[in-house]
């Protein structure tokens, strides 16, 4: 796996919930690492996965594609996905495409 | 705050050759961010430029029909009214075309381009270029 210094996933578990905090830039190089981290969290096994997008510095459509895929997978497999909404400008890719309404965004400070 | 003046009148060029791998979009974003700083472009313009260059370079990395070791060209020219970015790959007949943005496996990059750029286009052939412009001056 390609190791890139501009991206980091920190995972913490509490009961059946896994929380993934994404830091850095989410693009075609780093999106597979989030998918792998989600897979590991589900194997833990978590029933609810909360992905914190707030610390991200950048997201492009590879991130958008990933979250759409994960949302579909969660519905098909019966686990819960929640995305902590990022601020400006990283929300732009979700807003411009209209995907913001269709993805399970929640607001929060990451402590909930 | 006024954004209507202060942009350089002369053309400023950025010319880069990117290795065709998954790191190319990040390198392209960094170069465009540097150009934005140099030109003191408005934050929202810069953010859109960075997003769109990431999309177009990602497309070239993932979908170019060219050889895998052929580099991707990135150039930027800056006029008084607009910034123009061109991404060139060695692909022959790579036509991005209209893709369904609802598809899970792609198409969002060009959908974003059509939504967020001022103008964009494709020059298909070998090499193939995708260009876009973002208006920067005036309100």
mmCIF file of C-alpha atoms in Angstrom:
data_model
loop_
_atom_site.group_PDB
_atom_site.id
_atom_site.type_symbol
_atom_site.label_atom_id
_atom_site.label_comp_id
_atom_site.label_asym_id
_atom_site.label_seq_id
_atom_site.Cartn_x
_atom_site.Cartn_y
_atom_site.Cartn_z
ATOM 1 C CA UNK A 1 0.000 0.000 0.000
ATOM 2 C CA UNK A 2 1.216 3.470 -0.842
ATOM 3 C CA UNK A 3 2.024 5.468 2.232
ATOM 4 C CA UNK A 4 1.339 9.144 1.809
ATOM 5 C CA UNK A 5 2.335 11.662 4.407
ATOM 6 C CA UNK A 6 -0.496 14.045 3.677
ATOM 7 C CA UNK A 7 -3.234 11.812 5.011
ATOM 8 C CA UNK A 8 -4.083 10.051 8.234
ATOM 9 C CA UNK A 9 -6.964 7.953 9.582
ATOM 10 C CA UNK A 10 -7.321 7.661 13.362
ATOM 11 C CA UNK A 11 -9.787 5.044 14.545
ATOM 12 C CA UNK A 12 -11.285 4.755 18.019
ATOM 13 C CA UNK A 13 -13.846 2.237 19.250
ATOM 14 C CA UNK A 14 -16.503 2.531 21.916
ATOM 15 C CA UNK A 15 -18.900 -0.392 22.350
ATOM 16 C CA UNK A 16 -20.287 -1.108 18.869
ATOM 17 C CA UNK A 17 -19.348 2.259 17.438
ATOM 18 C CA UNK A 18 -16.163 3.032 15.524
ATOM 19 C CA UNK A 19 -15.111 6.594 14.957
ATOM 20 C CA UNK A 20 -12.754 7.396 12.097
ATOM 21 C CA UNK A 21 -11.114 10.786 12.090
ATOM 22 C CA UNK A 22 -9.753 11.786 8.675
ATOM 23 C CA UNK A 23 -6.920 14.293 8.491
ATOM 24 C CA UNK A 24 -5.270 15.735 5.409
ATOM 25 C CA UNK A 25 -6.247 15.404 1.770
ATOM 26 C CA UNK A 26 -8.752 12.848 0.501
ATOM 27 C CA UNK A 27 -8.191 11.948 -3.151
ATOM 28 C CA UNK A 28 -7.512 8.956 -5.433
ATOM 29 C CA UNK A 29 -4.319 8.209 -3.503
ATOM 30 C CA UNK A 30 -5.877 8.202 -0.038
ATOM 31 C CA UNK A 31 -9.532 7.138 -0.495
ATOM 32 C CA UNK A 32 -8.586 3.409 -0.496
ATOM 33 C CA UNK A 33 -7.138 3.855 2.995
ATOM 34 C CA UNK A 34 -10.504 5.041 4.312
ATOM 35 C CA UNK A 35 -12.253 2.095 2.699
ATOM 36 C CA UNK A 36 -9.720 -0.252 4.326
ATOM 37 C CA UNK A 37 -10.161 1.434 7.725
ATOM 38 C CA UNK A 38 -13.950 1.056 7.483
ATOM 39 C CA UNK A 39 -13.554 -2.617 6.609
ATOM 40 C CA UNK A 40 -11.309 -3.112 9.635
ATOM 41 C CA UNK A 41 -13.765 -1.259 11.891
ATOM 42 C CA UNK A 42 -16.636 -3.483 10.720
ATOM 43 C CA UNK A 43 -14.533 -6.561 11.390
ATOM 44 C CA UNK A 44 -13.932 -5.335 14.951
ATOM 45 C CA UNK A 45 -17.023 -5.647 14.824
ATOM 46 C CA UNK A 46 -18.641 -2.200 14.793
ATOM 47 C CA UNK A 47 -22.307 -1.757 13.908
ATOM 48 C CA UNK A 48 -22.098 2.013 13.572
ATOM 49 C CA UNK A 49 -19.284 3.859 11.807
ATOM 50 C CA UNK A 50 -18.919 7.593 12.306
ATOM 51 C CA UNK A 51 -16.498 9.268 9.923
ATOM 52 C CA UNK A 52 -15.301 12.697 10.961
ATOM 53 C CA UNK A 53 -14.631 14.782 7.851
ATOM 54 C CA UNK A 54 -14.130 18.031 9.744
ATOM 55 C CA UNK A 55 -10.321 17.818 10.017
ATOM 56 C CA UNK A 56 -9.927 17.242 6.260
ATOM 57 C CA UNK A 57 -8.080 19.930 4.334
ATOM 58 C CA UNK A 58 -9.298 18.748 0.930
ATOM 59 C CA UNK A 59 -11.839 16.367 -0.627
ATOM 60 C CA UNK A 60 -12.478 15.756 -4.311
ATOM 61 C CA UNK A 61 -14.904 13.461 -6.108
ATOM 62 C CA UNK A 62 -12.939 10.354 -5.161
ATOM 63 C CA UNK A 63 -14.054 11.097 -1.578
ATOM 64 C CA UNK A 64 -17.580 11.700 -2.769
ATOM 65 C CA UNK A 65 -17.578 8.380 -4.644
ATOM 66 C CA UNK A 66 -16.245 6.600 -1.578
ATOM 67 C CA UNK A 67 -18.954 7.926 0.751
ATOM 68 C CA UNK A 68 -21.722 7.124 -1.733
ATOM 69 C CA UNK A 69 -20.329 3.597 -1.978
ATOM 70 C CA UNK A 70 -20.104 3.249 1.824
ATOM 71 C CA UNK A 71 -23.664 4.576 2.270
ATOM 72 C CA UNK A 72 -24.947 1.954 -0.193
ATOM 73 C CA UNK A 73 -22.897 -0.756 1.461
ATOM 74 C CA UNK A 74 -24.185 0.173 4.935
ATOM 75 C CA UNK A 75 -27.788 -0.127 3.745
ATOM 76 C CA UNK A 76 -27.124 -3.441 2.026
ATOM 77 C CA UNK A 77 -25.174 -4.918 4.933
ATOM 78 C CA UNK A 78 -27.232 -3.507 7.796
ATOM 79 C CA UNK A 79 -24.790 -1.251 9.607
ATOM 80 C CA UNK A 80 -25.050 2.448 10.250
ATOM 81 C CA UNK A 81 -22.929 5.137 8.645
ATOM 82 C CA UNK A 82 -22.739 8.747 9.810
ATOM 83 C CA UNK A 83 -20.557 11.487 8.355
ATOM 84 C CA UNK A 84 -19.557 14.434 10.495
ATOM 85 C CA UNK A 85 -20.011 17.395 8.197
ATOM 86 C CA UNK A 86 -16.842 19.207 7.109
ATOM 87 C CA UNK A 87 -16.613 22.993 6.961
ATOM 88 C CA UNK A 88 -15.897 25.226 3.999
ATOM 89 C CA UNK A 89 -14.344 24.651 1.549
ATOM 90 C CA UNK A 90 -14.251 20.863 1.869
ATOM 91 C CA UNK A 91 -18.042 20.592 1.785
ATOM 92 C CA UNK A 92 -17.956 22.118 -1.741
ATOM 93 C CA UNK A 93 -17.672 18.823 -3.632
ATOM 94 C CA UNK A 94 -20.786 17.493 -1.839
ATOM 95 C CA UNK A 95 -22.700 20.730 -2.311
ATOM 96 C CA UNK A 96 -21.910 21.309 -6.011
ATOM 97 C CA UNK A 97 -22.934 17.747 -6.915
ATOM 98 C CA UNK A 98 -26.073 17.844 -4.776
ATOM 99 C CA UNK A 99 -24.840 14.780 -2.875
ATOM 100 C CA UNK A 100 -24.995 16.601 0.457
ATOM 101 C CA UNK A 101 -28.726 15.809 0.784
ATOM 102 C CA UNK A 102 -28.276 12.140 -0.028
ATOM 103 C CA UNK A 103 -25.426 11.302 2.299
ATOM 104 C CA UNK A 104 -25.891 10.660 6.051
ATOM 105 C CA UNK A 105 -24.291 13.904 7.246
ATOM 106 C CA UNK A 106 -24.611 14.878 10.877
ATOM 107 C CA UNK A 107 -23.391 17.962 12.660
ATOM 108 C CA UNK A 108 -21.293 17.711 15.748
ATOM 109 C CA UNK A 109 -18.018 18.501 17.391
ATOM 110 C CA UNK A 110 -16.767 14.957 17.123
ATOM 111 C CA UNK A 111 -17.418 14.119 20.762
ATOM 112 C CA UNK A 112 -20.959 12.775 20.357
ATOM 113 C CA UNK B 1 -12.650 44.394 0.217
ATOM 114 C CA UNK B 2 -12.233 44.898 -3.505
ATOM 115 C CA UNK B 3 -11.557 42.022 -5.836
ATOM 116 C CA UNK B 4 -12.033 43.988 -9.011
ATOM 117 C CA UNK B 5 -8.480 45.158 -9.485
ATOM 118 C CA UNK B 6 -4.977 44.163 -8.672
ATOM 119 C CA UNK B 7 -4.788 41.081 -10.847
ATOM 120 C CA UNK B 8 -1.703 41.026 -13.007
ATOM 121 C CA UNK B 9 -2.340 41.990 -16.585
ATOM 122 C CA UNK B 10 0.450 39.872 -17.993
ATOM 123 C CA UNK B 11 0.266 36.171 -18.662
ATOM 124 C CA UNK B 12 1.829 34.056 -15.990
ATOM 125 C CA UNK B 13 2.641 30.533 -16.921
ATOM 126 C CA UNK B 14 2.872 27.303 -15.043
ATOM 127 C CA UNK B 15 4.235 24.288 -16.884
ATOM 128 C CA UNK B 16 4.590 20.943 -15.183
ATOM 129 C CA UNK B 17 5.072 17.376 -16.214
ATOM 130 C CA UNK B 18 3.483 14.942 -13.760
ATOM 131 C CA UNK B 19 4.245 11.289 -13.393
ATOM 132 C CA UNK B 20 1.128 9.262 -14.138
ATOM 133 C CA UNK B 21 0.350 7.834 -10.713
ATOM 134 C CA UNK B 22 -2.107 8.429 -7.889
ATOM 135 C CA UNK B 23 0.152 11.102 -6.404
ATOM 136 C CA UNK B 24 -0.217 13.309 -9.501
ATOM 137 C CA UNK B 25 -3.416 15.080 -8.321
ATOM 138 C CA UNK B 26 -1.734 16.126 -5.079
ATOM 139 C CA UNK B 27 1.304 17.486 -6.929
ATOM 140 C CA UNK B 28 -1.020 19.374 -9.301
ATOM 141 C CA UNK B 29 -3.009 20.831 -6.388
ATOM 142 C CA UNK B 30 0.159 22.004 -4.673
ATOM 143 C CA UNK B 31 1.360 23.703 -7.864
ATOM 144 C CA UNK B 32 -1.970 25.460 -8.387
ATOM 145 C CA UNK B 33 -2.104 26.486 -4.722
ATOM 146 C CA UNK B 34 1.342 28.044 -5.168
ATOM 147 C CA UNK B 35 0.164 29.890 -8.264
ATOM 148 C CA UNK B 36 -2.898 31.143 -6.359
ATOM 149 C CA UNK B 37 -0.669 32.541 -3.605
ATOM 150 C CA UNK B 38 1.691 34.123 -6.081
ATOM 151 C CA UNK B 39 -1.202 35.837 -7.841
ATOM 152 C CA UNK B 40 -3.117 36.572 -4.620
ATOM 153 C CA UNK B 41 -6.256 35.079 -6.103
ATOM 154 C CA UNK B 42 -9.449 35.245 -4.099
ATOM 155 C CA UNK B 43 -9.870 32.297 -1.738
ATOM 156 C CA UNK B 44 -13.025 30.902 -3.321
ATOM 157 C CA UNK B 45 -11.519 31.089 -6.819
ATOM 158 C CA UNK B 46 -8.417 29.315 -5.617
ATOM 159 C CA UNK B 47 -10.441 26.571 -3.899
ATOM 160 C CA UNK B 48 -12.431 25.925 -7.057
ATOM 161 C CA UNK B 49 -9.265 25.865 -9.189
ATOM 162 C CA UNK B 50 -7.650 23.381 -6.816
ATOM 163 C CA UNK B 51 -10.737 21.140 -6.776
ATOM 164 C CA UNK B 52 -11.099 21.170 -10.554
ATOM 165 C CA UNK B 53 -7.422 20.547 -11.275
ATOM 166 C CA UNK B 54 -7.592 17.582 -8.909
ATOM 167 C CA UNK B 55 -10.583 16.213 -10.832
ATOM 168 C CA UNK B 56 -9.069 16.620 -14.276
ATOM 169 C CA UNK B 57 -5.674 15.197 -13.312
ATOM 170 C CA UNK B 58 -7.375 12.262 -11.512
ATOM 171 C CA UNK B 59 -9.333 11.567 -14.683
ATOM 172 C CA UNK B 60 -6.144 11.543 -16.725
ATOM 173 C CA UNK B 61 -4.439 9.206 -14.236
ATOM 174 C CA UNK B 62 -7.364 6.781 -14.081
ATOM 175 C CA UNK B 63 -8.907 6.897 -17.535
ATOM 176 C CA UNK B 64 -6.310 7.953 -20.081
ATOM 177 C CA UNK B 65 -5.938 5.470 -22.906
ATOM 178 C CA UNK B 66 -2.281 6.451 -23.163
ATOM 179 C CA UNK B 67 0.664 4.398 -21.965
ATOM 180 C CA UNK B 68 1.009 4.113 -18.204
ATOM 181 C CA UNK B 69 4.468 5.632 -18.188
ATOM 182 C CA UNK B 70 3.459 8.649 -20.284
ATOM 183 C CA UNK B 71 3.539 11.827 -18.205
ATOM 184 C CA UNK B 72 0.596 14.144 -17.704
ATOM 185 C CA UNK B 73 1.118 17.764 -18.663
ATOM 186 C CA UNK B 74 -0.268 20.572 -16.538
ATOM 187 C CA UNK B 75 -0.204 24.165 -17.668
ATOM 188 C CA UNK B 76 -1.830 27.311 -16.385
ATOM 189 C CA UNK B 77 -2.094 30.682 -18.021
ATOM 190 C CA UNK B 78 -3.407 33.700 -16.263
ATOM 191 C CA UNK B 79 -4.971 36.654 -17.990
ATOM 192 C CA UNK B 80 -6.653 39.724 -16.601
ATOM 193 C CA UNK B 81 -10.065 38.078 -16.621
ATOM 194 C CA UNK B 82 -9.563 34.367 -16.251
ATOM 195 C CA UNK B 83 -7.267 31.571 -15.217
ATOM 196 C CA UNK B 84 -7.004 28.750 -17.732
ATOM 197 C CA UNK B 85 -5.722 25.326 -16.800
ATOM 198 C CA UNK B 86 -4.939 22.631 -19.336
ATOM 199 C CA UNK B 87 -4.248 18.991 -18.539
ATOM 200 C CA UNK B 88 -2.755 16.933 -21.341
ATOM 201 C CA UNK B 89 -2.293 13.194 -21.470
ATOM 202 C CA UNK B 90 -0.873 10.910 -24.114
ATOM 203 C CA UNK B 91 -4.163 9.148 -24.632
ATOM 204 C CA UNK B 92 -5.546 8.689 -28.079
ATOM 205 C CA UNK B 93 -9.236 9.253 -28.387
ATOM 206 C CA UNK B 94 -9.893 9.687 -24.688
ATOM 207 C CA UNK B 95 -13.290 11.354 -24.752
ATOM 208 C CA UNK B 96 -14.524 12.234 -21.290
ATOM 209 C CA UNK B 97 -18.022 12.721 -22.678
ATOM 210 C CA UNK B 98 -21.163 13.047 -20.661
ATOM 211 C CA UNK B 99 -21.254 10.584 -17.857
ATOM 212 C CA UNK B 100 -24.092 9.941 -15.537
ATOM 213 C CA UNK B 101 -23.157 11.663 -12.278
ATOM 214 C CA UNK B 102 -25.380 9.220 -10.437
ATOM 215 C CA UNK B 103 -23.127 6.357 -11.395
ATOM 216 C CA UNK B 104 -21.077 5.014 -8.579
ATOM 217 C CA UNK B 105 -17.927 4.360 -10.544
ATOM 218 C CA UNK B 106 -17.267 7.786 -11.868
ATOM 219 C CA UNK B 107 -18.351 10.754 -13.844
ATOM 220 C CA UNK B 108 -18.364 13.199 -10.972
ATOM 221 C CA UNK B 109 -15.159 14.892 -12.063
ATOM 222 C CA UNK B 110 -16.571 16.168 -15.323
ATOM 223 C CA UNK B 111 -19.908 16.891 -13.717
ATOM 224 C CA UNK B 112 -18.046 19.148 -11.263
ATOM 225 C CA UNK B 113 -16.161 20.728 -14.146
ATOM 226 C CA UNK B 114 -19.396 21.583 -15.914
ATOM 227 C CA UNK B 115 -20.925 22.983 -12.720
ATOM 228 C CA UNK B 116 -18.032 24.941 -11.256
ATOM 229 C CA UNK B 117 -15.899 26.192 -14.165
ATOM 230 C CA UNK B 118 -16.692 29.249 -16.284
ATOM 231 C CA UNK B 119 -15.828 27.392 -19.508
ATOM 232 C CA UNK B 120 -14.278 24.038 -20.306
ATOM 233 C CA UNK B 121 -13.516 21.849 -23.252
ATOM 234 C CA UNK B 122 -11.760 18.806 -24.624
ATOM 235 C CA UNK B 123 -9.315 18.516 -27.464
ATOM 236 C CA UNK B 124 -9.408 14.839 -28.266
ATOM 237 C CA UNK B 125 -6.690 13.019 -30.127
ATOM 238 C CA UNK B 126 -3.159 12.099 -29.244
ATOM 239 C CA UNK B 127 -2.374 13.878 -27.028
ATOM 240 C CA UNK B 128 -5.732 14.675 -25.492
ATOM 241 C CA UNK B 129 -6.248 17.901 -23.577
ATOM 242 C CA UNK B 130 -8.930 18.907 -21.143
ATOM 243 C CA UNK B 131 -8.997 22.611 -20.316
ATOM 244 C CA UNK B 132 -11.082 24.836 -18.110
ATOM 245 C CA UNK B 133 -11.256 28.489 -17.258
ATOM 246 C CA UNK B 134 -12.381 30.294 -14.181
ATOM 247 C CA UNK B 135 -13.205 33.978 -14.342
ATOM 248 C CA UNK B 136 -11.263 35.944 -11.789
ATOM 249 C CA UNK B 137 -11.847 39.633 -12.395
ATOM 250 C CA UNK B 138 -14.973 41.701 -12.087
ATOM 251 C CA UNK B 139 -17.975 40.993 -9.948
#
